[in-house]
Amino acid sequence: MGDFLTFDELMNWNAVAGRFAPPARLAVIGDPIAHSRSPQMHNPALRACGIDAQYVRVQVPQGRVAEAFRQFARCGFLGVNITIPHKFEALDAVDVLDPLARQLGAVNTLAIRDGRLHGYNSDGPGFLRSVKEAFGVEVKDLRVLILGAGGGAGRAVAVQSALVGCRSITLANRTLDKALAVMREIREIGNVPLVGVVEMDDAHLAYQMSGCDLVVNATSLGMKSADTKLLPADSIEARHLVFDMVYRADGETPLLADARLAGAKTVDGLTLLLHQGAISFEHWFDRPAPLEVMREGLRNA
Ligand code: NAP
């Protein structure tokens, strides 16, 4: 667990600002936040680029995101990352909302320019870059199955896949109504020839696996070894591409372990964390992010 600042400390910035050299100019907010690995990739990147700034964690309670954003702006911050549970609250707390963030329904990156709050989403584009890097293919050429498609991350992946016009999308979610709402949004985008919704049970998922190329876990299951299996293990074939958005501090998720045994190609949530972080950096500094420095920082975290 890492150090973090409390909301009260943020609101009394003059009392804490002196603790930071280089000065704190970037932050990640969430609740909880101590587990976030974002500082371990952004601080080496800032050093490597000779930027005199430091990236810190701040715990912000629900309902206080707008206040926190204004305070960051007053205190001279350049940008903020937003994680669970604040990505939706952040949508309404910015002055200028990027059209992609609006479409994906969440803001995970704030850039502060001349006191104005600009909101972006780097999770969706980060997902596209992760697939390209890990599997050497474009999402547009794939048939995609999303587990947890009704959650925030699943919806963003589904809508992003639809925006690039992938070959088909199957949306699986424990609460079916949420997946149906995402299906309606995707049909409105109109880029994907086949869009369907499926129950999260073994029989339905095994059938859907036979007709998909890329399967994405966007549920919150997989952080613990004891978590229920998401897919019947024998439904994963060597030709599958398996993307687990979840990452664990102590090794593979159960889904990735099954996928590896089946000979499938895999990518984990740390790769997504890396690419969304690199895109945030690009929004803040209008320059390419030092990706390998960031990757190394995460590896050492
Ligand atoms: P969220 O909005 O709370 O969604 C949670 C999803 O998990 C929902 O689809 C929910 O289904 C499903 N779920 C929860 N418990 C379940 C269970 N017992 N059985 C089946 N489904 C279950 O959370 P989120 O923001 O989308 O995040 C989801 C996961 O993605 C988290 O683990 C998060 O850390 C990870 N993530 C990683 C990155 C990264 O950079 N690597 C980025 C974003 C998110 P219901 O709709 O039925 O509740």
Short mmCIF file of C-alpha atoms and ligand atoms in Angstrom, two decimals:
data_model
loop_
_atom_site.label_atom_id
_atom_site.label_comp_id
_atom_site.label_asym_id
_atom_site.label_seq_id
_atom_site.Cartn_x
_atom_site.Cartn_y
_atom_site.Cartn_z
CA MET A 1 0.00 0.00 0.00
CA GLY A 2 1.29 3.45 -0.81
CA ASP A 3 1.04 6.88 0.79
CA PHE A 4 -1.92 9.08 0.02
CA LEU A 5 -3.34 12.45 0.92
CA THR A 6 -6.78 12.81 2.43
CA PHE A 7 -9.50 15.08 1.07
CA ASP A 8 -9.01 17.40 4.07
CA GLU A 9 -5.30 17.68 3.30
CA LEU A 10 -6.14 18.57 -0.31
CA MET A 11 -8.54 21.26 0.89
CA ASN A 12 -5.80 22.65 3.21
CA TRP A 13 -3.15 22.59 0.52
CA ASN A 14 -0.96 25.35 1.95
CA ALA A 15 -0.26 23.17 4.98
CA VAL A 16 0.96 20.17 2.95
CA ALA A 17 2.36 21.57 -0.32
CA GLY A 18 5.82 22.03 1.24
CA ARG A 19 6.17 18.25 1.72
CA PHE A 20 6.66 17.72 -2.00
CA ALA A 21 9.87 18.20 -3.94
CA PRO A 22 9.46 18.23 -6.88
CA PRO A 23 6.09 19.95 -6.38
CA ALA A 24 2.89 17.88 -6.57
CA ARG A 25 1.26 18.84 -9.88
CA LEU A 26 -0.54 15.60 -10.87
CA ALA A 27 -2.73 13.20 -8.90
CA VAL A 28 -4.95 10.16 -9.01
CA ILE A 29 -8.20 10.25 -7.05
CA GLY A 30 -10.37 7.35 -5.93
CA ASP A 31 -11.85 5.78 -2.83
CA PRO A 32 -9.94 3.74 -1.77
CA ILE A 33 -6.74 4.94 -3.43
CA ALA A 34 -3.75 3.58 -1.46
CA HIS A 35 -3.45 0.56 -3.80
CA SER A 36 -3.10 2.64 -7.00
CA ARG A 37 0.06 1.92 -8.97
CA SER A 38 -0.26 5.01 -11.15
CA PRO A 39 2.44 7.02 -9.25
CA GLN A 40 4.94 4.22 -9.93
CA MET A 41 4.58 4.68 -13.66
CA HIS A 42 4.04 8.45 -13.84
CA ASN A 43 6.83 9.61 -11.50
CA PRO A 44 9.60 7.84 -13.48
CA ALA A 45 8.03 9.25 -16.68
CA LEU A 46 8.10 12.81 -15.28
CA ARG A 47 11.75 12.39 -14.23
CA ALA A 48 12.73 10.90 -17.60
CA CYS A 49 11.17 13.88 -19.40
CA GLY A 50 12.80 16.44 -17.07
CA ILE A 51 9.41 17.74 -15.89
CA ASP A 52 9.61 19.36 -12.46
CA ALA A 53 6.46 17.80 -11.03
CA GLN A 54 5.34 14.92 -8.86
CA TYR A 55 2.29 12.61 -9.12
CA VAL A 56 0.44 11.83 -5.85
CA ARG A 57 -2.56 9.80 -4.63
CA VAL A 58 -5.52 11.62 -3.06
CA GLN A 59 -8.47 9.88 -1.42
CA VAL A 60 -11.66 11.71 -2.33
CA PRO A 61 -15.05 10.62 -0.96
CA GLN A 62 -18.05 10.20 -3.25
CA GLY A 63 -19.94 13.42 -3.84
CA ARG A 64 -16.81 15.62 -3.49
CA VAL A 65 -15.25 15.24 -6.96
CA ALA A 66 -16.28 18.68 -8.27
CA GLU A 67 -14.88 20.37 -5.15
CA ALA A 68 -11.65 18.40 -5.46
CA PHE A 69 -11.26 19.40 -9.14
CA ARG A 70 -11.67 23.11 -8.34
CA GLN A 71 -9.11 22.83 -5.55
CA PHE A 72 -6.62 21.07 -7.85
CA ALA A 73 -7.04 23.96 -10.30
CA ARG A 74 -6.53 26.58 -7.56
CA CYS A 75 -3.39 24.77 -6.34
CA GLY A 76 -1.72 24.78 -9.76
CA PHE A 77 -2.19 21.11 -10.68
CA LEU A 78 -1.85 20.19 -14.36
CA GLY A 79 -3.93 17.04 -14.39
CA VAL A 80 -5.65 14.26 -12.51
CA ASN A 81 -6.53 10.62 -13.13
CA ILE A 82 -9.87 9.43 -11.85
CA THR A 83 -10.51 5.86 -10.72
CA ILE A 84 -13.24 3.82 -8.98
CA PRO A 85 -15.81 5.02 -8.00
CA HIS A 86 -15.49 8.56 -9.44
CA LYS A 87 -15.39 8.14 -13.24
CA PHE A 88 -19.12 8.91 -13.62
CA GLU A 89 -19.25 11.76 -11.11
CA ALA A 90 -16.31 13.31 -12.99
CA LEU A 91 -18.44 13.56 -16.17
CA ASP A 92 -20.50 16.35 -14.63
CA ALA A 93 -17.60 18.04 -12.85
CA VAL A 94 -15.63 19.27 -15.89
CA ASP A 95 -15.99 22.47 -17.94
CA VAL A 96 -15.21 20.88 -21.31
CA LEU A 97 -16.13 17.25 -21.98
CA ASP A 98 -14.30 15.47 -24.80
CA PRO A 99 -16.83 13.85 -27.20
CA LEU A 100 -15.26 10.39 -26.77
CA ALA A 101 -15.56 10.61 -22.96
CA ARG A 102 -19.21 11.59 -23.42
CA GLN A 103 -19.79 8.58 -25.65
CA LEU A 104 -17.92 6.15 -23.38
CA GLY A 105 -19.87 7.53 -20.41
CA ALA A 106 -16.91 8.13 -18.08
CA VAL A 107 -14.02 10.54 -17.44
CA ASN A 108 -10.74 9.05 -16.17
CA THR A 109 -8.43 11.94 -17.14
CA LEU A 110 -8.65 15.62 -16.22
CA ALA A 111 -6.38 18.17 -17.87
CA ILE A 112 -6.34 21.65 -16.29
CA ARG A 113 -5.52 24.41 -18.80
CA ASP A 114 -5.77 28.09 -17.85
CA GLY A 115 -8.00 27.13 -14.94
CA ARG A 116 -10.46 25.25 -17.18
CA LEU A 117 -11.25 21.60 -16.49
CA HIS A 118 -11.06 19.35 -19.59
CA GLY A 119 -12.37 15.78 -19.21
CA TYR A 120 -11.14 12.81 -21.31
CA ASN A 121 -11.40 9.04 -21.34
CA SER A 122 -8.15 7.15 -21.93
CA ASP A 123 -9.50 3.70 -20.98
CA GLY A 124 -11.20 3.13 -24.36
CA PRO A 125 -8.21 4.15 -26.54
CA GLY A 126 -5.92 2.37 -24.03
CA PHE A 127 -7.89 -0.83 -24.63
CA LEU A 128 -7.35 -0.51 -28.41
CA ARG A 129 -3.60 0.07 -27.98
CA SER A 130 -3.30 -2.86 -25.54
CA VAL A 131 -4.95 -5.27 -27.99
CA LYS A 132 -2.71 -4.05 -30.81
CA GLU A 133 0.45 -4.34 -28.74
CA ALA A 134 -0.33 -7.71 -27.12
CA PHE A 135 -1.93 -9.52 -30.05
CA GLY A 136 -0.76 -7.63 -33.14
CA VAL A 137 -4.33 -7.19 -34.39
CA GLU A 138 -6.89 -4.38 -34.55
CA VAL A 139 -10.12 -4.62 -32.57
CA LYS A 140 -12.03 -3.74 -35.75
CA ASP A 141 -11.09 -7.15 -37.23
CA LEU A 142 -12.36 -9.16 -34.27
CA ARG A 143 -15.51 -10.78 -32.91
CA VAL A 144 -15.61 -9.56 -29.30
CA LEU A 145 -17.23 -11.14 -26.22
CA ILE A 146 -17.36 -8.86 -23.15
CA LEU A 147 -17.97 -10.31 -19.68
CA GLY A 148 -19.33 -7.64 -17.36
CA ALA A 149 -20.48 -5.48 -20.27
CA GLY A 150 -22.95 -3.62 -18.05
CA GLY A 151 -20.30 -2.22 -15.67
CA GLY A 152 -18.42 1.03 -16.30
CA ALA A 153 -15.30 -0.58 -17.79
CA GLY A 154 -17.29 -3.12 -19.80
CA ARG A 155 -19.51 -0.46 -21.27
CA ALA A 156 -16.49 1.64 -22.27
CA VAL A 157 -14.85 -1.37 -23.97
CA ALA A 158 -18.11 -2.25 -25.73
CA VAL A 159 -18.75 1.27 -27.01
CA GLN A 160 -15.10 1.73 -28.03
CA SER A 161 -15.22 -1.58 -29.95
CA ALA A 162 -18.41 -0.42 -31.63
CA LEU A 163 -16.89 2.94 -32.57
CA VAL A 164 -14.05 1.20 -34.45
CA GLY A 165 -16.58 -1.12 -36.12
CA CYS A 166 -15.53 -4.55 -34.88
CA ARG A 167 -17.05 -7.61 -36.60
CA SER A 168 -19.47 -8.57 -33.80
CA ILE A 169 -20.07 -7.84 -30.12
CA THR A 170 -21.63 -10.14 -27.54
CA LEU A 171 -22.47 -8.51 -24.22
CA ALA A 172 -22.64 -10.72 -21.12
CA ASN A 173 -23.63 -9.33 -17.75
CA ARG A 174 -24.96 -10.73 -14.47
CA THR A 175 -27.69 -8.07 -14.50
CA LEU A 176 -29.10 -8.53 -17.97
CA ASP A 177 -30.92 -5.17 -18.15
CA LYS A 178 -27.62 -3.29 -18.02
CA ALA A 179 -26.27 -5.28 -20.99
CA LEU A 180 -29.50 -4.61 -22.90
CA ALA A 181 -29.05 -0.85 -22.35
CA VAL A 182 -25.49 -1.07 -23.75
CA MET A 183 -26.77 -3.08 -26.72
CA ARG A 184 -29.24 -0.30 -27.57
CA GLU A 185 -26.42 2.28 -27.47
CA ILE A 186 -24.27 0.15 -29.75
CA ARG A 187 -27.08 -0.38 -32.22
CA GLU A 188 -27.50 3.41 -32.35
CA ILE A 189 -23.83 3.80 -33.28
CA GLY A 190 -24.65 1.45 -36.15
CA ASN A 191 -21.11 0.27 -37.01
CA VAL A 192 -21.33 -3.36 -35.93
CA PRO A 193 -23.23 -5.90 -38.03
CA LEU A 194 -23.94 -8.31 -35.15
CA VAL A 195 -24.70 -7.24 -31.57
CA GLY A 196 -26.17 -9.62 -28.98
CA VAL A 197 -26.74 -10.05 -25.26
CA VAL A 198 -26.20 -13.29 -23.37
CA GLU A 199 -26.74 -14.62 -19.85
CA MET A 200 -23.61 -15.17 -17.73
CA ASP A 201 -24.01 -18.92 -17.39
CA ASP A 202 -21.69 -21.70 -18.51
CA ALA A 203 -23.87 -23.08 -21.30
CA HIS A 204 -24.48 -19.69 -22.97
CA LEU A 205 -20.89 -18.55 -22.54
CA ALA A 206 -19.42 -21.80 -23.90
CA TYR A 207 -21.57 -21.40 -27.02
CA GLN A 208 -20.54 -17.74 -27.45
CA MET A 209 -16.86 -18.63 -27.02
CA SER A 210 -17.04 -20.86 -30.09
CA GLY A 211 -17.92 -17.81 -32.20
CA CYS A 212 -15.62 -15.13 -30.77
CA ASP A 213 -11.94 -14.19 -31.20
CA LEU A 214 -11.38 -11.80 -28.29
CA VAL A 215 -12.87 -12.30 -24.82
CA VAL A 216 -12.59 -9.44 -22.31
CA ASN A 217 -13.16 -9.75 -18.58
CA ALA A 218 -14.56 -6.42 -17.41
CA THR A 219 -16.23 -7.81 -14.28
CA SER A 220 -14.61 -7.16 -10.93
CA LEU A 221 -14.00 -10.91 -10.48
CA GLY A 222 -10.48 -12.32 -10.57
CA MET A 223 -8.66 -10.34 -7.91
CA LYS A 224 -8.88 -13.33 -5.55
CA SER A 225 -8.02 -16.94 -6.42
CA ALA A 226 -11.26 -17.98 -4.73
CA ASP A 227 -13.42 -15.91 -7.15
CA THR A 228 -15.96 -17.90 -9.18
CA LYS A 229 -14.67 -18.96 -12.61
CA LEU A 230 -16.01 -16.72 -15.33
CA LEU A 231 -15.84 -19.25 -18.17
CA PRO A 232 -15.90 -23.03 -18.35
CA ALA A 233 -12.14 -23.80 -18.67
CA ASP A 234 -12.64 -26.10 -21.67
CA SER A 235 -14.37 -23.33 -23.62
CA ILE A 236 -11.05 -21.51 -24.11
CA GLU A 237 -9.17 -22.56 -27.26
CA ALA A 238 -5.61 -21.85 -28.38
CA ARG A 239 -6.92 -19.46 -31.08
CA HIS A 240 -8.60 -17.18 -28.48
CA LEU A 241 -7.25 -13.80 -27.40
CA VAL A 242 -8.00 -13.33 -23.70
CA PHE A 243 -7.93 -9.88 -22.09
CA ASP A 244 -8.39 -9.56 -18.33
CA MET A 245 -8.88 -5.95 -17.25
CA VAL A 246 -8.39 -7.05 -13.65
CA TYR A 247 -4.82 -7.28 -12.33
CA ARG A 248 -3.45 -8.82 -9.18
CA ALA A 249 -0.48 -7.84 -7.06
CA ASP A 250 0.48 -11.50 -6.59
CA GLY A 251 0.30 -13.21 -9.96
CA GLU A 252 -2.16 -14.31 -12.63
CA THR A 253 -5.93 -14.07 -12.45
CA PRO A 254 -7.80 -17.43 -12.64
CA LEU A 255 -9.03 -16.52 -16.15
CA LEU A 256 -5.53 -15.87 -17.47
CA ALA A 257 -4.22 -19.04 -15.80
CA ASP A 258 -6.91 -21.10 -17.63
CA ALA A 259 -6.21 -19.26 -20.88
CA ARG A 260 -2.48 -19.91 -20.65
CA LEU A 261 -3.10 -23.62 -20.02
CA ALA A 262 -5.33 -23.69 -23.12
CA GLY A 263 -2.49 -22.17 -25.16
CA ALA A 264 -4.38 -18.91 -25.78
CA LYS A 265 -2.69 -15.51 -26.04
CA THR A 266 -3.31 -13.31 -22.99
CA VAL A 267 -3.02 -9.74 -21.78
CA ASP A 268 -3.62 -8.43 -18.27
CA GLY A 269 -4.94 -5.27 -16.69
CA LEU A 270 -1.47 -3.84 -16.11
CA THR A 271 -1.03 -3.45 -19.87
CA LEU A 272 -4.26 -1.46 -19.96
CA LEU A 273 -3.12 0.58 -16.96
CA LEU A 274 0.10 1.37 -18.85
CA HIS A 275 -1.57 2.45 -22.09
CA GLN A 276 -4.35 4.49 -20.50
CA GLY A 277 -1.63 6.17 -18.39
CA ALA A 278 0.43 6.94 -21.49
CA ILE A 279 -2.61 8.52 -23.18
CA SER A 280 -3.30 10.64 -20.06
CA PHE A 281 0.33 11.82 -20.15
CA GLU A 282 -0.14 12.82 -23.80
CA HIS A 283 -3.22 14.88 -22.86
CA TRP A 284 -1.30 16.68 -20.10
CA PHE A 285 1.96 17.38 -21.91
CA ASP A 286 1.08 17.22 -25.61
CA ARG A 287 4.05 14.95 -26.28
CA PRO A 288 4.59 11.18 -26.57
CA ALA A 289 4.83 9.38 -23.22
CA PRO A 290 8.05 7.49 -22.39
CA LEU A 291 6.26 4.15 -22.59
CA GLU A 292 9.17 1.87 -21.72
CA VAL A 293 10.07 3.95 -18.64
CA MET A 294 6.45 3.69 -17.51
CA ARG A 295 6.35 -0.05 -18.20
CA GLU A 296 9.53 -0.54 -16.15
CA GLY A 297 8.05 1.56 -13.31
CA LEU A 298 4.98 -0.67 -13.19
CA ARG A 299 7.10 -3.80 -13.32
CA ASN A 300 9.06 -2.61 -10.28
CA ALA A 301 5.94 -1.47 -8.39
P1 NAP B 1 -18.30 -1.64 -12.04
O1 NAP B 1 -18.87 -0.53 -12.83
O2 NAP B 1 -18.62 -1.76 -10.58
O3 NAP B 1 -18.75 -3.02 -12.78
C1 NAP B 1 -18.54 -4.27 -12.18
C2 NAP B 1 -18.94 -5.37 -13.16
O4 NAP B 1 -18.65 -6.64 -12.56
C3 NAP B 1 -20.44 -5.38 -13.48
O5 NAP B 1 -20.62 -5.83 -14.79
C4 NAP B 1 -20.97 -6.42 -12.47
O6 NAP B 1 -22.17 -7.03 -12.87
C5 NAP B 1 -19.85 -7.43 -12.53
N1 NAP B 1 -19.82 -8.30 -11.34
C6 NAP B 1 -19.53 -7.94 -10.08
N2 NAP B 1 -19.63 -9.03 -9.27
C7 NAP B 1 -19.99 -10.08 -10.07
C8 NAP B 1 -20.25 -11.45 -9.84
N3 NAP B 1 -20.15 -11.98 -8.59
N4 NAP B 1 -20.60 -12.23 -10.89
C9 NAP B 1 -20.68 -11.71 -12.14
N5 NAP B 1 -20.46 -10.41 -12.43
C10 NAP B 1 -20.11 -9.61 -11.39
O7 NAP B 1 -16.70 -1.65 -12.09
P2 NAP B 1 -15.77 -1.15 -13.32
O8 NAP B 1 -15.33 0.22 -13.10
O9 NAP B 1 -16.48 -1.48 -14.58
O10 NAP B 1 -14.48 -2.10 -13.14
C11 NAP B 1 -14.55 -3.49 -13.41
C12 NAP B 1 -13.16 -4.10 -13.24
O11 NAP B 1 -12.28 -3.61 -14.27
C13 NAP B 1 -12.50 -3.74 -11.90
O12 NAP B 1 -11.86 -4.89 -11.37
C14 NAP B 1 -11.48 -2.69 -12.28
O13 NAP B 1 -10.36 -2.69 -11.41
C15 NAP B 1 -11.07 -3.15 -13.67
N6 NAP B 1 -10.53 -2.03 -14.48
C16 NAP B 1 -9.21 -2.07 -14.78
C17 NAP B 1 -8.66 -1.04 -15.52
C18 NAP B 1 -7.18 -1.09 -15.83
O14 NAP B 1 -6.58 -0.06 -16.11
N7 NAP B 1 -6.60 -2.25 -15.82
C19 NAP B 1 -9.43 0.04 -15.96
C20 NAP B 1 -10.79 0.04 -15.65
C21 NAP B 1 -11.33 -1.01 -14.88
P3 NAP B 1 -23.60 -6.35 -12.47
O15 NAP B 1 -23.84 -5.28 -13.50
O16 NAP B 1 -24.56 -7.46 -12.56
O17 NAP B 1 -23.44 -5.79 -11.09
#
